Short mmCIF file of C-alpha atoms in Angstrom, two decimals:
data_model
loop_
_atom_site.label_atom_id
_atom_site.label_comp_id
_atom_site.label_asym_id
_atom_site.label_seq_id
_atom_site.Cartn_x
_atom_site.Cartn_y
_atom_site.Cartn_z
CA MET A 1 -21.47 26.70 -73.57
CA PRO A 2 -23.07 26.98 -77.04
CA SER A 3 -23.96 23.88 -78.95
CA VAL A 4 -21.40 22.99 -81.67
CA PRO A 5 -22.40 20.57 -84.43
CA VAL A 6 -19.98 17.71 -84.90
CA HIS A 7 -19.07 18.68 -88.45
CA ALA A 8 -18.77 22.39 -87.78
CA ASN A 9 -15.50 24.23 -88.33
CA ILE A 10 -13.71 23.93 -85.06
CA PRO A 11 -11.45 26.73 -83.98
CA PRO A 12 -7.80 25.62 -83.72
CA MET A 13 -7.72 26.23 -80.00
CA GLY A 14 -10.81 24.04 -79.58
CA ILE A 15 -9.09 21.17 -81.34
CA PHE A 16 -5.98 21.68 -79.29
CA LEU A 17 -7.83 21.68 -76.00
CA LYS A 18 -9.87 18.65 -76.92
CA CYS A 19 -6.75 16.71 -77.85
CA LEU A 20 -5.14 17.73 -74.62
CA LEU A 21 -8.19 16.56 -72.73
CA ILE A 22 -8.24 13.20 -74.47
CA PHE A 23 -4.58 12.84 -73.65
CA PHE A 24 -5.33 13.45 -69.98
CA VAL A 25 -7.93 10.71 -70.01
CA ILE A 26 -5.47 8.23 -71.49
CA THR A 27 -2.52 8.96 -69.29
CA LEU A 28 -4.38 9.05 -66.03
CA GLU A 29 -5.46 5.43 -66.33
CA ALA A 30 -2.31 4.17 -64.73
CA ARG A 31 -4.04 1.04 -63.42
CA PRO A 32 -6.47 -0.07 -66.11
CA ILE A 33 -6.96 -3.56 -64.67
CA SER A 34 -7.84 -4.41 -61.10
CA TYR A 35 -7.34 -7.64 -59.15
CA SER A 36 -9.50 -10.66 -60.01
CA GLY A 37 -13.08 -9.85 -59.14
CA GLY A 38 -12.28 -6.19 -58.48
CA SER A 39 -14.15 -3.17 -59.75
CA THR A 40 -12.93 0.35 -60.36
CA LEU A 41 -14.91 3.54 -60.65
CA MET A 42 -13.27 6.59 -62.20
CA PHE A 43 -14.50 10.12 -62.42
CA MET A 44 -12.89 12.88 -64.40
CA SER A 45 -14.03 16.45 -64.69
CA ASP A 46 -12.69 19.70 -65.98
CA ASN A 47 -13.83 22.64 -68.06
CA MET A 48 -13.96 20.43 -71.18
CA GLN A 49 -15.89 17.32 -70.23
CA ASP A 50 -17.19 15.05 -67.54
CA SER A 51 -16.48 11.35 -67.72
CA ILE A 52 -17.46 8.37 -65.62
CA TYR A 53 -15.76 5.05 -66.32
CA TYR A 54 -16.52 1.78 -64.57
CA HIS A 55 -14.59 -1.41 -65.23
CA TYR A 56 -14.66 -4.90 -63.84
CA SER A 57 -11.76 -7.34 -63.91
CA PRO A 58 -12.77 -11.02 -64.11
CA SER A 59 -9.04 -11.74 -64.02
CA TYR A 60 -5.92 -9.72 -63.37
CA LYS A 61 -5.26 -10.11 -67.11
CA PHE A 62 -8.15 -8.08 -68.49
CA SER A 63 -10.95 -5.69 -67.67
CA ILE A 64 -14.20 -4.77 -69.37
CA GLY A 65 -15.99 -1.53 -68.74
CA ILE A 66 -18.33 1.19 -69.84
CA GLU A 67 -17.62 4.87 -70.04
CA GLY A 68 -20.04 7.74 -70.27
CA VAL A 69 -18.73 11.04 -71.56
CA LYS A 70 -20.36 14.45 -71.52
CA ASP A 71 -18.43 16.35 -74.16
CA GLN A 72 -18.56 20.08 -73.43
CA ILE A 73 -16.90 21.11 -76.71
CA PHE A 74 -19.09 19.21 -79.15
CA ASN A 75 -22.04 19.15 -76.79
CA LYS A 76 -22.35 15.41 -77.23
CA ASP A 77 -23.06 12.51 -74.93
CA LEU A 78 -21.02 9.45 -75.80
CA SER A 79 -20.69 6.02 -74.30
CA TYR A 80 -17.97 3.43 -74.90
CA LEU A 81 -17.68 -0.28 -74.30
CA ARG A 82 -14.06 -0.78 -73.34
CA LEU A 83 -11.66 -3.69 -73.12
CA THR A 84 -8.16 -3.64 -71.67
CA TYR A 85 -5.88 -6.68 -71.84
CA LEU A 86 -2.58 -7.27 -70.06
CA LEU A 87 -0.16 -8.38 -72.78
CA ASP A 88 2.85 -8.82 -70.57
CA ARG A 89 3.89 -8.39 -66.94
CA LYS A 90 7.24 -8.88 -65.28
CA ASN A 91 7.38 -8.91 -61.49
CA THR A 92 10.65 -8.70 -59.62
CA LYS A 93 11.38 -8.15 -55.96
CA HIS A 94 11.61 -4.40 -56.40
CA SER A 95 9.79 -3.62 -59.64
CA GLN A 96 6.87 -4.34 -61.92
CA ARG A 97 6.68 -3.89 -65.69
CA ASN A 98 3.41 -3.94 -67.65
CA LEU A 99 2.30 -3.80 -71.26
CA TYR A 100 -1.42 -3.31 -71.97
CA PHE A 101 -3.64 -3.37 -75.02
CA GLN A 102 -6.62 -1.05 -74.78
CA SER A 103 -9.66 -0.62 -77.01
CA GLY A 104 -13.10 0.90 -77.06
CA VAL A 105 -16.17 0.97 -79.27
CA SER A 106 -18.72 3.74 -79.08
CA SER A 107 -22.45 3.25 -78.95
CA ALA A 108 -22.55 5.69 -81.88
CA GLY A 109 -21.32 2.88 -84.14
CA LEU A 110 -18.36 0.72 -84.98
CA ASP A 111 -16.81 3.58 -86.96
CA THR A 112 -16.19 5.39 -83.68
CA HIS A 113 -13.58 3.39 -81.83
CA PHE A 114 -10.01 3.43 -80.59
CA PHE A 115 -7.19 1.02 -79.82
CA GLY A 116 -3.65 1.28 -78.59
CA ILE A 117 -1.04 0.07 -76.19
CA HIS A 118 0.47 1.50 -73.11
CA GLY A 119 3.19 0.32 -70.82
CA ASP A 120 4.85 1.19 -67.58
CA TRP A 121 7.69 0.20 -65.31
CA GLU A 122 7.80 1.16 -61.69
CA THR A 123 9.57 0.63 -58.43
CA ARG A 124 8.49 2.07 -55.12
CA ARG A 125 10.50 5.18 -55.95
CA VAL A 126 10.45 5.63 -59.74
CA PHE A 127 7.80 5.41 -62.47
CA VAL A 128 8.10 5.57 -66.26
CA GLY A 129 5.33 4.97 -68.76
CA PHE A 130 4.41 5.40 -72.40
CA GLY A 131 1.34 5.05 -74.60
CA PHE A 132 0.23 5.00 -78.22
CA LYS A 133 -3.36 5.25 -79.40
CA GLU A 134 -5.26 5.41 -82.69
CA VAL A 135 -8.64 7.12 -82.53
CA PHE A 136 -11.25 6.82 -85.29
CA ASN A 137 -14.48 8.76 -85.45
CA ASP A 138 -16.80 10.44 -87.91
CA PHE A 139 -15.17 13.85 -87.76
CA HIS A 140 -11.39 13.46 -87.39
CA ASP A 141 -9.12 10.44 -87.01
CA PHE A 142 -5.93 11.02 -85.13
CA THR A 143 -2.98 9.37 -83.37
CA GLU A 144 -1.56 10.24 -80.02
CA LYS A 145 1.39 9.14 -77.97
CA PHE A 146 2.83 10.04 -74.63
CA ILE A 147 5.63 9.40 -72.22
CA GLN A 148 5.62 10.12 -68.53
CA THR A 149 7.95 9.77 -65.62
CA GLY A 150 7.75 10.41 -61.92
CA PHE A 151 9.18 9.76 -58.53
CA ALA A 152 7.93 9.32 -54.99
CA PRO A 153 9.47 11.95 -52.70
CA TYR A 154 9.05 9.59 -49.73
CA LEU A 155 8.24 5.91 -49.26
CA GLY A 156 5.08 5.48 -47.25
CA ASP A 157 4.01 2.31 -45.49
CA TYR A 158 0.94 0.31 -46.39
CA GLY A 159 -2.06 2.44 -45.50
CA ASP A 160 -0.22 5.77 -45.56
CA LEU A 161 -0.90 8.61 -47.96
CA HIS A 162 1.35 8.09 -50.98
CA THR A 163 2.47 10.93 -53.23
CA TRP A 164 4.01 10.95 -56.70
CA ILE A 165 5.43 13.90 -58.59
CA MET A 166 4.98 13.30 -62.30
CA MET A 167 6.05 14.91 -65.55
CA LYS A 168 4.23 14.10 -68.78
CA SER A 169 4.88 14.78 -72.43
CA LYS A 170 2.45 14.07 -75.25
CA HIS A 171 2.16 14.39 -78.98
CA ASN A 172 -0.98 14.48 -81.10
CA THR A 173 -1.17 14.36 -84.90
CA LEU A 174 -3.86 17.03 -84.89
CA THR A 175 -1.64 19.61 -83.27
CA GLY A 176 1.76 18.22 -84.18
CA ASP A 177 3.21 19.60 -80.98
CA TRP A 178 4.71 18.06 -77.89
CA ASN A 179 3.32 19.40 -74.62
CA THR A 180 5.00 18.82 -71.29
CA TYR A 181 3.37 19.54 -67.95
CA PRO A 182 3.53 18.49 -64.28
CA ALA A 183 1.08 16.39 -62.32
CA LEU A 184 0.69 15.17 -58.77
CA LYS A 185 -0.76 11.81 -57.81
CA PHE A 186 -2.00 10.86 -54.38
CA PHE A 187 -3.42 7.62 -53.15
CA LYS A 188 -4.50 6.24 -49.83
CA GLY A 189 -6.32 2.98 -49.33
CA ASN A 190 -8.75 2.42 -52.17
CA PHE A 191 -8.79 6.05 -53.27
CA LEU A 192 -6.55 7.68 -55.86
CA ALA A 193 -6.51 11.28 -57.00
CA GLU A 194 -4.41 12.82 -59.73
CA VAL A 195 -4.12 16.49 -60.48
CA GLY A 196 -2.54 17.69 -63.70
CA TYR A 197 -2.03 21.24 -64.79
CA ASP A 198 -1.32 22.82 -68.13
CA SER A 199 -1.29 26.56 -68.66
CA GLN A 200 -3.55 26.21 -71.72
CA ALA A 201 -5.88 23.46 -70.52
CA ASP A 202 -6.13 24.58 -66.91
CA TRP A 203 -6.80 22.02 -64.17
CA ASP A 204 -7.62 18.41 -64.75
CA ILE A 205 -8.78 16.28 -61.84
CA HIS A 206 -9.12 12.54 -61.88
CA LEU A 207 -10.54 10.44 -59.05
CA MET A 208 -10.51 6.68 -58.73
CA TYR A 209 -12.08 4.28 -56.28
CA ARG A 210 -11.36 0.58 -56.32
CA PHE A 211 -13.63 -1.97 -54.67
CA MET B 1 -2.24 31.68 -58.14
CA ASN B 2 -2.46 28.24 -59.72
CA LYS B 3 1.15 27.52 -58.84
CA ILE B 4 0.47 28.49 -55.24
CA VAL B 5 -2.45 26.06 -55.03
CA LEU B 6 -0.37 23.28 -56.59
CA THR B 7 2.50 23.88 -54.19
CA SER B 8 0.13 23.96 -51.22
CA ILE B 9 -1.33 20.59 -52.12
CA PHE B 10 2.12 19.06 -52.34
CA LEU B 11 3.35 20.54 -49.08
CA THR B 12 0.24 19.39 -47.24
CA ALA B 13 0.74 15.85 -48.50
CA SER B 14 4.41 15.85 -47.52
CA ILE B 15 3.69 17.12 -44.01
CA TRP B 16 1.01 14.48 -43.53
CA ALA B 17 3.40 11.76 -44.66
CA ASP B 18 6.27 13.03 -42.49
CA HIS B 19 3.99 12.99 -39.49
CA GLY B 20 3.24 9.33 -40.13
CA HIS B 21 6.93 8.49 -40.39
CA ASN B 22 7.85 10.23 -37.16
CA HIS B 23 5.19 8.26 -35.38
CA ALA B 24 6.58 5.02 -36.81
CA MET B 25 10.10 5.88 -35.68
CA GLU B 26 8.92 6.51 -32.14
CA MET B 27 7.27 3.13 -32.07
CA GLU B 28 10.42 1.48 -33.37
CA ALA B 29 12.36 2.82 -30.39
CA HIS B 30 10.13 0.76 -28.10
CA SER B 31 9.58 -2.27 -30.23
CA HIS B 32 12.74 -4.22 -29.63
CA GLU B 33 12.81 -4.28 -25.86
CA GLY B 34 12.73 -7.95 -25.02
CA HIS B 35 11.76 -8.93 -28.56
CA LEU B 36 14.04 -10.62 -31.04
CA HIS B 37 12.52 -11.82 -34.27
CA ASP B 38 15.65 -12.00 -36.37
CA THR B 39 16.08 -15.74 -36.86
CA LEU B 40 13.74 -18.66 -37.31
CA VAL B 41 14.24 -22.03 -35.68
CA ASP B 42 15.57 -23.46 -38.94
CA GLY B 43 18.24 -20.76 -39.08
CA LYS B 44 16.64 -18.74 -41.89
CA ALA B 45 16.75 -14.99 -41.53
CA LEU B 46 13.38 -13.43 -40.85
CA GLU B 47 13.27 -10.45 -43.15
CA VAL B 48 10.40 -8.45 -41.77
CA ASP B 49 9.94 -4.96 -40.48
CA ALA B 50 10.32 -5.27 -36.70
CA VAL B 51 7.70 -2.65 -35.89
CA ARG B 52 5.09 -4.01 -38.27
CA PHE B 53 5.85 -7.53 -37.13
CA ASP B 54 5.41 -6.67 -33.45
CA ASN B 55 2.18 -4.85 -34.15
CA PHE B 56 0.92 -7.76 -36.19
CA MET B 57 1.81 -10.33 -33.52
CA ALA B 58 0.19 -8.34 -30.74
CA GLY B 59 -2.82 -10.23 -29.45
CA LEU B 60 -2.20 -13.36 -31.50
CA THR B 61 -2.23 -16.64 -29.60
CA ASP B 62 -2.50 -20.26 -30.67
CA SER B 63 -1.85 -19.25 -34.27
CA GLN B 64 0.38 -19.79 -37.25
CA VAL B 65 1.81 -16.85 -39.15
CA ALA B 66 2.68 -17.26 -42.82
CA ILE B 67 5.32 -14.81 -44.01
CA VAL B 68 5.06 -14.70 -47.78
CA SER B 69 7.65 -13.09 -50.03
CA VAL B 70 5.98 -11.40 -52.99
CA ASN B 71 7.48 -10.09 -56.23
CA GLY B 72 5.90 -7.09 -57.96
CA MET B 73 4.29 -5.59 -54.88
CA VAL B 74 5.54 -2.09 -55.60
CA CYS B 75 2.62 0.11 -54.60
CA ASP B 76 -0.02 0.35 -51.92
CA PHE B 77 -2.86 0.76 -54.40
CA CYS B 78 -1.94 -2.46 -56.24
CA ALA B 79 -1.51 -4.47 -53.04
CA ARG B 80 -5.05 -3.74 -51.86
CA GLY B 81 -6.41 -6.77 -53.70
CA ILE B 82 -4.15 -9.11 -51.72
CA GLU B 83 -5.65 -7.97 -48.44
CA LYS B 84 -9.19 -8.23 -49.83
CA THR B 85 -8.65 -11.68 -51.28
CA PHE B 86 -7.21 -13.18 -48.09
CA LYS B 87 -9.85 -11.56 -45.90
CA LYS B 88 -12.45 -13.59 -47.77
CA ASP B 89 -10.71 -16.77 -46.54
CA LYS B 90 -12.39 -17.76 -43.26
CA ALA B 91 -9.22 -19.53 -42.11
CA VAL B 92 -7.37 -16.20 -42.11
CA THR B 93 -7.61 -14.27 -38.86
CA LYS B 94 -5.33 -11.34 -39.67
CA ILE B 95 -3.31 -9.97 -42.58
CA ASP B 96 -0.78 -7.21 -43.11
CA VAL B 97 1.32 -5.99 -46.03
CA ASP B 98 4.94 -4.87 -45.67
CA LEU B 99 5.64 -2.91 -48.83
CA ASN B 100 9.21 -2.04 -47.90
CA ARG B 101 10.31 -5.66 -47.71
CA GLY B 102 7.82 -7.17 -50.13
CA LYS B 103 6.21 -9.40 -47.52
CA VAL B 104 2.65 -10.37 -46.70
CA LEU B 105 1.94 -11.58 -43.16
CA ILE B 106 -1.05 -13.89 -42.79
CA ALA B 107 -2.29 -15.33 -39.49
CA TYR B 108 -4.16 -18.63 -39.40
CA GLY B 109 -5.55 -20.75 -36.59
CA SER B 110 -3.15 -23.33 -35.22
CA SER B 111 -5.09 -26.24 -36.71
CA THR B 112 -5.15 -24.87 -40.26
CA THR B 113 -3.03 -26.57 -42.88
CA ILE B 114 -1.27 -23.79 -44.74
CA ASP B 115 -1.12 -24.50 -48.47
CA PHE B 116 1.55 -22.54 -50.31
CA ASP B 117 -0.02 -23.33 -53.68
CA ASP B 118 -3.29 -21.79 -52.52
CA ILE B 119 -1.42 -18.73 -51.31
CA LYS B 120 0.36 -18.48 -54.66
CA LYS B 121 -2.99 -18.57 -56.48
CA LYS B 122 -4.43 -15.83 -54.32
CA ILE B 123 -1.37 -13.62 -54.81
CA LEU B 124 -1.40 -14.28 -58.57
CA ALA B 125 -5.09 -13.31 -58.72
CA ASN B 126 -3.87 -9.87 -57.72
CA GLY B 127 -1.19 -9.91 -60.43
CA GLN B 128 1.87 -10.56 -58.27
CA ASN B 129 4.01 -13.65 -57.62
CA ALA B 130 4.59 -15.36 -54.28
CA THR B 131 8.17 -16.66 -54.19
CA ASP B 132 8.77 -17.94 -50.68
CA LEU B 133 6.92 -18.96 -47.53
CA GLN B 134 8.02 -19.06 -43.92
CA ILE B 135 5.71 -20.23 -41.17
CA LEU B 136 5.88 -19.26 -37.50
CA THR B 137 3.88 -21.14 -34.88
CA ILE B 138 2.96 -19.24 -31.73
#
């Protein structure tokens, strides 16, 4: 892929795809905080970028982490110091509700950063979530939001393979459009894999290992 | 082509899961012969999965089993920390998670003093809440 300067005129489709990719990264972090003392390693790859994100949770209330991104569109390597904080959690016998604050600062400088919130509510059968994020950088600030919902077609026991069928919708101020697409999520033991597909962004694969 | 691949992934996952369930049902057909675990000595109902409970109890002797009710334990991936946390406790000899009933089964040696507050702290460290404790001595 040819090198593209950061301030170059970006074709509309390039902007669209990049926004879609960023949206994928946000929505796939369904569990941004681990248990106390737990670590999580995430890997995401598609035709747009490669990303590796590691976070550690000193408490179940927050996580700190670093993310390395190989941006295929702008041909840039970026790294972020990230913080996620659990603002609120409600546990019941059959459900859990969460509200998170998320933020990140790039090694490129304080001007390149993001913050936002995202929340979810889930039972063993149903999941709904939403998110809102403000992104600031030296080439284009933007806002994005999403909603997603899903269901488990069967209820597996502890240790089984678990499957979720998801539907996601997102909006980005750069494109102004809502995009809706399906995704499948699988997890077994400490491994989680999520596969999303959009006809314009092609496949997006996200892997997670918790330890 | 992409839709075919997507559908194939889903069907494979479903078949794998169904296979696991059929196996569990076969085990359940054998699990109750001569075993009744419905009521505790104090008259409280024992709300556990019979198959999981029998499997957990197999091989345990001279032990205490703590049956902990947990709120917020809605997915396998988020319950992993509970198992890891209790396995670090040398007093714990065995642990299992019953997602369907929201229970955690923990086996201790017979001489161990089971502290519900300590259990609550360990569950909370994983982000869930322990609400009740029942103890069986075997």
